[in-house]
Amino acid sequence: MTDQETFLLRRAQRGSGEAFEALIGSYENGIYRTCLRMMGENQAALDACQETFIKLYRYVGTFKGDSAFSTWVYRVTSNVCLDELRKRSRKSAASLDEMEENGHFESAAAVRDIPEEDLLRSEQRRVLMSALNHLNPEHKIAIVLRDIQGFSYDEIAEMLDISLGTLKSRISRARAQLRDQLSPHMELLGGYGVKRCRRDEHSEL
């Protein structure tokens, strides 16, 4: 941490909300991206972000510097998302028809005037998110932190409090499952998603 961050941390740990906001501000975008990829849609991501910020504020006093502060921040974020996804898994998953009825997908009328290029990107995102959502929560968070957020294996293992071997196994299995999920959509994705999984499957393993 920089001297300024250390100063803000000490003030936040003494109860300064202003110092906490200044300290966490640089992490807001990363926290939101992680929550969005994990939760799959904006409102759930915002709810997870809010819960994350509450927990970070509540427990900032427990941070002792045993890891990087960023590691601690994303550990809390990951745990919030995992807890929420586990709650979801105990409920019946909504069917695509139900999701459409609830407005999760655009109607034909709503997308009629959207440029074709934007529609293509939207469909690509939908396919990729659908594939991510087929992963179990533990595999999903590993892939999000590694392949989307770009953290190192060592950083992620520390965030998730698991061994390096366990992490690599989860990522390898997740990439294999993603490859299977994305293979039928190679034309839409331009082969990117599948090629990425194949190229990365054995990297750093």
PDB file of N, CA and C in Angstrom, residues 47-117:
ATOM      1  N   ASP A  47     -26.823  -5.102  -6.005  1.00  0.00           N
ATOM      2  CA  ASP A  47     -27.146  -5.574  -4.654  1.00  0.00           C
ATOM      3  C   ASP A  47     -25.929  -6.220  -3.999  1.00  0.00           C
ATOM      4  N   ALA A  48     -25.201  -7.022  -4.790  1.00  0.00           N
ATOM      5  CA  ALA A  48     -23.999  -7.672  -4.261  1.00  0.00           C
ATOM      6  C   ALA A  48     -22.924  -6.643  -3.931  1.00  0.00           C
ATOM      7  N   CYS A  49     -22.808  -5.611  -4.779  1.00  0.00           N
ATOM      8  CA  CYS A  49     -21.857  -4.527  -4.492  1.00  0.00           C
ATOM      9  C   CYS A  49     -22.199  -3.843  -3.177  1.00  0.00           C
ATOM     10  N   GLN A  50     -23.478  -3.543  -2.993  1.00  0.00           N
ATOM     11  CA  GLN A  50     -23.904  -2.870  -1.768  1.00  0.00           C
ATOM     12  C   GLN A  50     -23.572  -3.713  -0.545  1.00  0.00           C
ATOM     13  N   GLU A  51     -23.855  -5.004  -0.625  1.00  0.00           N
ATOM     14  CA  GLU A  51     -23.541  -5.900   0.489  1.00  0.00           C
ATOM     15  C   GLU A  51     -22.036  -5.980   0.721  1.00  0.00           C
ATOM     16  N   THR A  52     -21.277  -5.968  -0.368  1.00  0.00           N
ATOM     17  CA  THR A  52     -19.815  -5.989  -0.250  1.00  0.00           C
ATOM     18  C   THR A  52     -19.305  -4.752   0.473  1.00  0.00           C
ATOM     19  N   PHE A  53     -19.796  -3.578   0.080  1.00  0.00           N
ATOM     20  CA  PHE A  53     -19.345  -2.339   0.718  1.00  0.00           C
ATOM     21  C   PHE A  53     -19.719  -2.309   2.201  1.00  0.00           C
ATOM     22  N   ILE A  54     -20.896  -2.834   2.521  1.00  0.00           N
ATOM     23  CA  ILE A  54     -21.313  -2.898   3.929  1.00  0.00           C
ATOM     24  C   ILE A  54     -20.350  -3.767   4.733  1.00  0.00           C
ATOM     25  N   LYS A  55     -20.020  -4.931   4.172  1.00  0.00           N
ATOM     26  CA  LYS A  55     -19.116  -5.841   4.883  1.00  0.00           C
ATOM     27  C   LYS A  55     -17.705  -5.265   4.971  1.00  0.00           C
ATOM     28  N   LEU A  56     -17.252  -4.637   3.900  1.00  0.00           N
ATOM     29  CA  LEU A  56     -15.921  -4.024   3.941  1.00  0.00           C
ATOM     30  C   LEU A  56     -15.852  -2.964   5.034  1.00  0.00           C
ATOM     31  N   TYR A  57     -16.887  -2.142   5.125  1.00  0.00           N
ATOM     32  CA  TYR A  57     -16.907  -1.089   6.146  1.00  0.00           C
ATOM     33  C   TYR A  57     -16.984  -1.694   7.546  1.00  0.00           C
ATOM     34  N   ARG A  58     -17.821  -2.718   7.667  1.00  0.00           N
ATOM     35  CA  ARG A  58     -18.025  -3.334   8.984  1.00  0.00           C
ATOM     36  C   ARG A  58     -16.765  -4.024   9.495  1.00  0.00           C
ATOM     37  N   TYR A  59     -16.008  -4.622   8.555  1.00  0.00           N
ATOM     38  CA  TYR A  59     -14.883  -5.454   8.979  1.00  0.00           C
ATOM     39  C   TYR A  59     -13.511  -4.868   8.650  1.00  0.00           C
ATOM     40  N   VAL A  60     -13.468  -3.618   8.180  1.00  0.00           N
ATOM     41  CA  VAL A  60     -12.167  -3.041   7.835  1.00  0.00           C
ATOM     42  C   VAL A  60     -11.240  -3.021   9.049  1.00  0.00           C
ATOM     43  N   GLY A  61     -11.824  -2.933  10.231  1.00  0.00           N
ATOM     44  CA  GLY A  61     -11.012  -2.937  11.443  1.00  0.00           C
ATOM     45  C   GLY A  61     -10.317  -4.249  11.716  1.00  0.00           C
ATOM     46  N   THR A  62     -10.773  -5.329  11.046  1.00  0.00           N
ATOM     47  CA  THR A  62     -10.158  -6.643  11.266  1.00  0.00           C
ATOM     48  C   THR A  62      -8.973  -6.888  10.339  1.00  0.00           C
ATOM     49  N   PHE A  63      -8.775  -5.996   9.354  1.00  0.00           N
ATOM     50  CA  PHE A  63      -7.662  -6.192   8.417  1.00  0.00           C
ATOM     51  C   PHE A  63      -6.346  -5.917   9.136  1.00  0.00           C
ATOM     52  N   LYS A  64      -5.482  -6.936   9.171  1.00  0.00           N
ATOM     53  CA  LYS A  64      -4.226  -6.846   9.923  1.00  0.00           C
ATOM     54  C   LYS A  64      -2.993  -6.737   9.032  1.00  0.00           C
ATOM     55  N   GLY A  65      -3.196  -6.744   7.720  1.00  0.00           N
ATOM     56  CA  GLY A  65      -2.048  -6.630   6.827  1.00  0.00           C
ATOM     57  C   GLY A  65      -1.362  -7.943   6.536  1.00  0.00           C
ATOM     58  N   ASP A  66      -2.033  -9.073   6.840  1.00  0.00           N
ATOM     59  CA  ASP A  66      -1.445 -10.380   6.547  1.00  0.00           C
ATOM     60  C   ASP A  66      -1.411 -10.666   5.050  1.00  0.00           C
ATOM     61  N   SER A  67      -2.226  -9.962   4.287  1.00  0.00           N
ATOM     62  CA  SER A  67      -2.239 -10.064   2.825  1.00  0.00           C
ATOM     63  C   SER A  67      -2.289  -8.648   2.279  1.00  0.00           C
ATOM     64  N   ALA A  68      -2.199  -8.521   0.959  1.00  0.00           N
ATOM     65  CA  ALA A  68      -2.390  -7.208   0.342  1.00  0.00           C
ATOM     66  C   ALA A  68      -3.821  -6.744   0.609  1.00  0.00           C
ATOM     67  N   PHE A  69      -4.017  -5.450   0.747  1.00  0.00           N
ATOM     68  CA  PHE A  69      -5.361  -4.938   1.003  1.00  0.00           C
ATOM     69  C   PHE A  69      -6.297  -5.296  -0.140  1.00  0.00           C
ATOM     70  N   SER A  70      -5.788  -5.235  -1.378  1.00  0.00           N
ATOM     71  CA  SER A  70      -6.618  -5.587  -2.538  1.00  0.00           C
ATOM     72  C   SER A  70      -7.073  -7.037  -2.460  1.00  0.00           C
ATOM     73  N   THR A  71      -6.205  -7.917  -1.974  1.00  0.00           N
ATOM     74  CA  THR A  71      -6.574  -9.322  -1.815  1.00  0.00           C
ATOM     75  C   THR A  71      -7.728  -9.453  -0.835  1.00  0.00           C
ATOM     76  N   TRP A  72      -7.646  -8.726   0.256  1.00  0.00           N
ATOM     77  CA  TRP A  72      -8.716  -8.769   1.253  1.00  0.00           C
ATOM     78  C   TRP A  72     -10.024  -8.237   0.665  1.00  0.00           C
ATOM     79  N   VAL A  73      -9.953  -7.142  -0.085  1.00  0.00           N
ATOM     80  CA  VAL A  73     -11.148  -6.553  -0.696  1.00  0.00           C
ATOM     81  C   VAL A  73     -11.839  -7.563  -1.605  1.00  0.00           C
ATOM     82  N   TYR A  74     -11.070  -8.236  -2.459  1.00  0.00           N
ATOM     83  CA  TYR A  74     -11.683  -9.176  -3.399  1.00  0.00           C
ATOM     84  C   TYR A  74     -12.059 -10.490  -2.729  1.00  0.00           C
ATOM     85  N   ARG A  75     -11.445 -10.804  -1.600  1.00  0.00           N
ATOM     86  CA  ARG A  75     -11.888 -11.974  -0.833  1.00  0.00           C
ATOM     87  C   ARG A  75     -13.294 -11.727  -0.299  1.00  0.00           C
ATOM     88  N   VAL A  76     -13.519 -10.538   0.251  1.00  0.00           N
ATOM     89  CA  VAL A  76     -14.853 -10.188   0.740  1.00  0.00           C
ATOM     90  C   VAL A  76     -15.853 -10.174  -0.412  1.00  0.00           C
ATOM     91  N   THR A  77     -15.479  -9.569  -1.532  1.00  0.00           N
ATOM     92  CA  THR A  77     -16.350  -9.525  -2.711  1.00  0.00           C
ATOM     93  C   THR A  77     -16.720 -10.925  -3.173  1.00  0.00           C
ATOM     94  N   SER A  78     -15.728 -11.794  -3.269  1.00  0.00           N
ATOM     95  CA  SER A  78     -15.953 -13.166  -3.722  1.00  0.00           C
ATOM     96  C   SER A  78     -16.886 -13.905  -2.779  1.00  0.00           C
ATOM     97  N   ASN A  79     -16.684 -13.740  -1.481  1.00  0.00           N
ATOM     98  CA  ASN A  79     -17.524 -14.438  -0.509  1.00  0.00           C
ATOM     99  C   ASN A  79     -18.969 -13.974  -0.574  1.00  0.00           C
ATOM    100  N   VAL A  80     -19.178 -12.673  -0.774  1.00  0.00           N
ATOM    101  CA  VAL A  80     -20.543 -12.156  -0.915  1.00  0.00           C
ATOM    102  C   VAL A  80     -21.220 -12.788  -2.128  1.00  0.00           C
ATOM    103  N   CYS A  81     -20.528 -12.804  -3.260  1.00  0.00           N
ATOM    104  CA  CYS A  81     -21.102 -13.374  -4.487  1.00  0.00           C
ATOM    105  C   CYS A  81     -21.357 -14.869  -4.339  1.00  0.00           C
ATOM    106  N   LEU A  82     -20.414 -15.584  -3.761  1.00  0.00           N
ATOM    107  CA  LEU A  82     -20.583 -17.022  -3.573  1.00  0.00           C
ATOM    108  C   LEU A  82     -21.764 -17.318  -2.661  1.00  0.00           C
ATOM    109  N   ASP A  83     -21.907 -16.557  -1.584  1.00  0.00           N
ATOM    110  CA  ASP A  83     -23.035 -16.770  -0.673  1.00  0.00           C
ATOM    111  C   ASP A  83     -24.360 -16.564  -1.388  1.00  0.00           C
ATOM    112  N   GLU A  84     -24.437 -15.513  -2.213  1.00  0.00           N
ATOM    113  CA  GLU A  84     -25.678 -15.235  -2.922  1.00  0.00           C
ATOM    114  C   GLU A  84     -25.981 -16.319  -3.954  1.00  0.00           C
ATOM    115  N   LEU A  85     -24.959 -16.780  -4.669  1.00  0.00           N
ATOM    116  CA  LEU A  85     -25.177 -17.822  -5.672  1.00  0.00           C
ATOM    117  C   LEU A  85     -25.576 -19.140  -5.024  1.00  0.00           C
ATOM    118  N   ARG A  86     -25.034 -19.428  -3.850  1.00  0.00           N
ATOM    119  CA  ARG A  86     -25.437 -20.653  -3.147  1.00  0.00           C
ATOM    120  C   ARG A  86     -26.896 -20.577  -2.715  1.00  0.00           C
ATOM    121  N   LYS A  87     -27.339 -19.382  -2.326  1.00  0.00           N
ATOM    122  CA  LYS A  87     -28.753 -19.211  -1.992  1.00  0.00           C
ATOM    123  C   LYS A  87     -29.610 -19.471  -3.222  1.00  0.00           C
ATOM    124  N   ARG A  88     -29.160 -18.950  -4.348  1.00  0.00           N
ATOM    125  CA  ARG A  88     -29.910 -19.142  -5.595  1.00  0.00           C
ATOM    126  C   ARG A  88     -29.991 -20.611  -5.973  1.00  0.00           C
ATOM    127  N   SER A  89     -28.887 -21.324  -5.757  1.00  0.00           N
ATOM    128  CA  SER A  89     -28.828 -22.722  -6.190  1.00  0.00           C
ATOM    129  C   SER A  89     -29.809 -23.592  -5.422  1.00  0.00           C
ATOM    130  N   ARG A  90     -30.273 -23.092  -4.274  1.00  0.00           N
ATOM    131  CA  ARG A  90     -31.247 -23.856  -3.502  1.00  0.00           C
ATOM    132  C   ARG A  90     -32.664 -23.624  -4.008  1.00  0.00           C
ATOM    133  N   LYS A  91     -32.796 -22.713  -4.953  1.00  0.00           N
ATOM    134  CA  LYS A  91     -34.101 -22.438  -5.543  1.00  0.00           C
ATOM    135  C   LYS A  91     -34.135 -23.008  -6.962  1.00  0.00           C
ATOM    136  N   SER A  92     -35.301 -23.195  -7.477  1.00  0.00           N
ATOM    137  CA  SER A  92     -35.423 -23.669  -8.853  1.00  0.00           C
ATOM    138  C   SER A  92     -34.993 -22.574  -9.811  1.00  0.00           C
ATOM    139  N   ALA A  93     -34.159 -22.946 -10.788  1.00  0.00           N
ATOM    140  CA  ALA A  93     -33.698 -21.961 -11.768  1.00  0.00           C
ATOM    141  C   ALA A  93     -34.866 -21.557 -12.664  1.00  0.00           C
ATOM    142  N   ALA A  94     -34.930 -20.265 -12.969  1.00  0.00           N
ATOM    143  CA  ALA A  94     -35.987 -19.776 -13.854  1.00  0.00           C
ATOM    144  C   ALA A  94     -35.741 -20.276 -15.266  1.00  0.00           C
ATOM    145  N   SER A  95     -36.802 -20.635 -15.961  1.00  0.00           N
ATOM    146  CA  SER A  95     -36.675 -21.058 -17.351  1.00  0.00           C
ATOM    147  C   SER A  95     -36.453 -19.836 -18.228  1.00  0.00           C
ATOM    148  N   LEU A  96     -35.993 -20.067 -19.450  1.00  0.00           N
ATOM    149  CA  LEU A  96     -35.805 -18.958 -20.383  1.00  0.00           C
ATOM    150  C   LEU A  96     -37.122 -18.235 -20.644  1.00  0.00           C
ATOM    151  N   ASP A  97     -38.222 -19.013 -20.717  1.00  0.00           N
ATOM    152  CA  ASP A  97     -39.522 -18.389 -20.939  1.00  0.00           C
ATOM    153  C   ASP A  97     -39.873 -17.447 -19.793  1.00  0.00           C
ATOM    154  N   GLU A  98     -39.614 -17.881 -18.568  1.00  0.00           N
ATOM    155  CA  GLU A  98     -39.906 -17.042 -17.412  1.00  0.00           C
ATOM    156  C   GLU A  98     -39.047 -15.793 -17.420  1.00  0.00           C
ATOM    157  N   MET A  99     -37.781 -15.946 -17.823  1.00  0.00           N
ATOM    158  CA  MET A  99     -36.885 -14.803 -17.876  1.00  0.00           C
ATOM    159  C   MET A  99     -37.364 -13.797 -18.911  1.00  0.00           C
ATOM    160  N   GLU A 100     -37.835 -14.314 -20.052  1.00  0.00           N
ATOM    161  CA  GLU A 100     -38.344 -13.418 -21.083  1.00  0.00           C
ATOM    162  C   GLU A 100     -39.584 -12.678 -20.588  1.00  0.00           C
ATOM    163  N   GLU A 101     -40.490 -13.418 -19.897  1.00  0.00           N
ATOM    164  CA  GLU A 101     -41.702 -12.799 -19.387  1.00  0.00           C
ATOM    165  C   GLU A 101     -41.386 -11.703 -18.379  1.00  0.00           C
ATOM    166  N   ASN A 102     -40.294 -11.886 -17.645  1.00  0.00           N
ATOM    167  CA  ASN A 102     -39.903 -10.904 -16.629  1.00  0.00           C
ATOM    168  C   ASN A 102     -39.051  -9.779 -17.190  1.00  0.00           C
ATOM    169  N   GLY A 103     -38.825  -9.795 -18.512  1.00  0.00           N
ATOM    170  CA  GLY A 103     -38.126  -8.689 -19.139  1.00  0.00           C
ATOM    171  C   GLY A 103     -36.628  -8.778 -19.133  1.00  0.00           C
ATOM    172  N   HIS A 104     -36.062  -9.962 -18.913  1.00  0.00           N
ATOM    173  CA  HIS A 104     -34.605 -10.086 -18.893  1.00  0.00           C
ATOM    174  C   HIS A 104     -34.015 -10.050 -20.297  1.00  0.00           C
ATOM    175  N   PHE A 105     -34.822 -10.395 -21.293  1.00  0.00           N
ATOM    176  CA  PHE A 105     -34.351 -10.336 -22.672  1.00  0.00           C
ATOM    177  C   PHE A 105     -35.201  -9.336 -23.440  1.00  0.00           C
ATOM    178  N   GLU A 106     -34.585  -8.669 -24.367  1.00  0.00           N
ATOM    179  CA  GLU A 106     -35.289  -7.659 -25.139  1.00  0.00           C
ATOM    180  C   GLU A 106     -36.306  -8.305 -26.072  1.00  0.00           C
ATOM    181  N   SER A 107     -37.472  -7.670 -26.207  1.00  0.00           N
ATOM    182  CA  SER A 107     -38.459  -8.137 -27.166  1.00  0.00           C
ATOM    183  C   SER A 107     -38.017  -7.746 -28.565  1.00  0.00           C
ATOM    184  N   ALA A 108     -38.662  -8.351 -29.563  1.00  0.00           N
ATOM    185  CA  ALA A 108     -38.322  -8.028 -30.952  1.00  0.00           C
ATOM    186  C   ALA A 108     -38.560  -6.545 -31.223  1.00  0.00           C
ATOM    187  N   ALA A 109     -39.661  -6.005 -30.666  1.00  0.00           N
ATOM    188  CA  ALA A 109     -39.956  -4.586 -30.884  1.00  0.00           C
ATOM    189  C   ALA A 109     -38.890  -3.697 -30.261  1.00  0.00           C
ATOM    190  N   ALA A 110     -38.370  -4.128 -29.109  1.00  0.00           N
ATOM    191  CA  ALA A 110     -37.395  -3.303 -28.395  1.00  0.00           C
ATOM    192  C   ALA A 110     -36.065  -3.233 -29.118  1.00  0.00           C
ATOM    193  N   VAL A 111     -35.719  -4.287 -29.865  1.00  0.00           N
ATOM    194  CA  VAL A 111     -34.405  -4.319 -30.500  1.00  0.00           C
ATOM    195  C   VAL A 111     -34.456  -3.981 -31.982  1.00  0.00           C
ATOM    196  N   ARG A 112     -35.638  -3.686 -32.497  1.00  0.00           N
ATOM    197  CA  ARG A 112     -35.802  -3.505 -33.939  1.00  0.00           C
ATOM    198  C   ARG A 112     -34.893  -2.415 -34.487  1.00  0.00           C
ATOM    199  N   ASP A 113     -34.745  -1.334 -33.733  1.00  0.00           N
ATOM    200  CA  ASP A 113     -33.990  -0.188 -34.238  1.00  0.00           C
ATOM    201  C   ASP A 113     -32.549  -0.140 -33.743  1.00  0.00           C
ATOM    202  N   ILE A 114     -32.097  -1.194 -33.064  1.00  0.00           N
ATOM    203  CA  ILE A 114     -30.715  -1.228 -32.584  1.00  0.00           C
ATOM    204  C   ILE A 114     -29.796  -1.636 -33.732  1.00  0.00           C
ATOM    205  N   PRO A 115     -28.673  -0.940 -33.940  1.00  0.00           N
ATOM    206  CA  PRO A 115     -27.757  -1.299 -35.028  1.00  0.00           C
ATOM    207  C   PRO A 115     -27.331  -2.760 -34.948  1.00  0.00           C
ATOM    208  N   GLU A 116     -27.122  -3.363 -36.134  1.00  0.00           N
ATOM    209  CA  GLU A 116     -26.792  -4.786 -36.190  1.00  0.00           C
ATOM    210  C   GLU A 116     -25.530  -5.107 -35.393  1.00  0.00           C
ATOM    211  N   GLU A 117     -24.531  -4.228 -35.455  1.00  0.00           N
ATOM    212  CA  GLU A 117     -23.283  -4.489 -34.735  1.00  0.00           C
ATOM    213  C   GLU A 117     -23.519  -4.543 -33.229  1.00  0.00           C
TER     214      GLU A 117
END
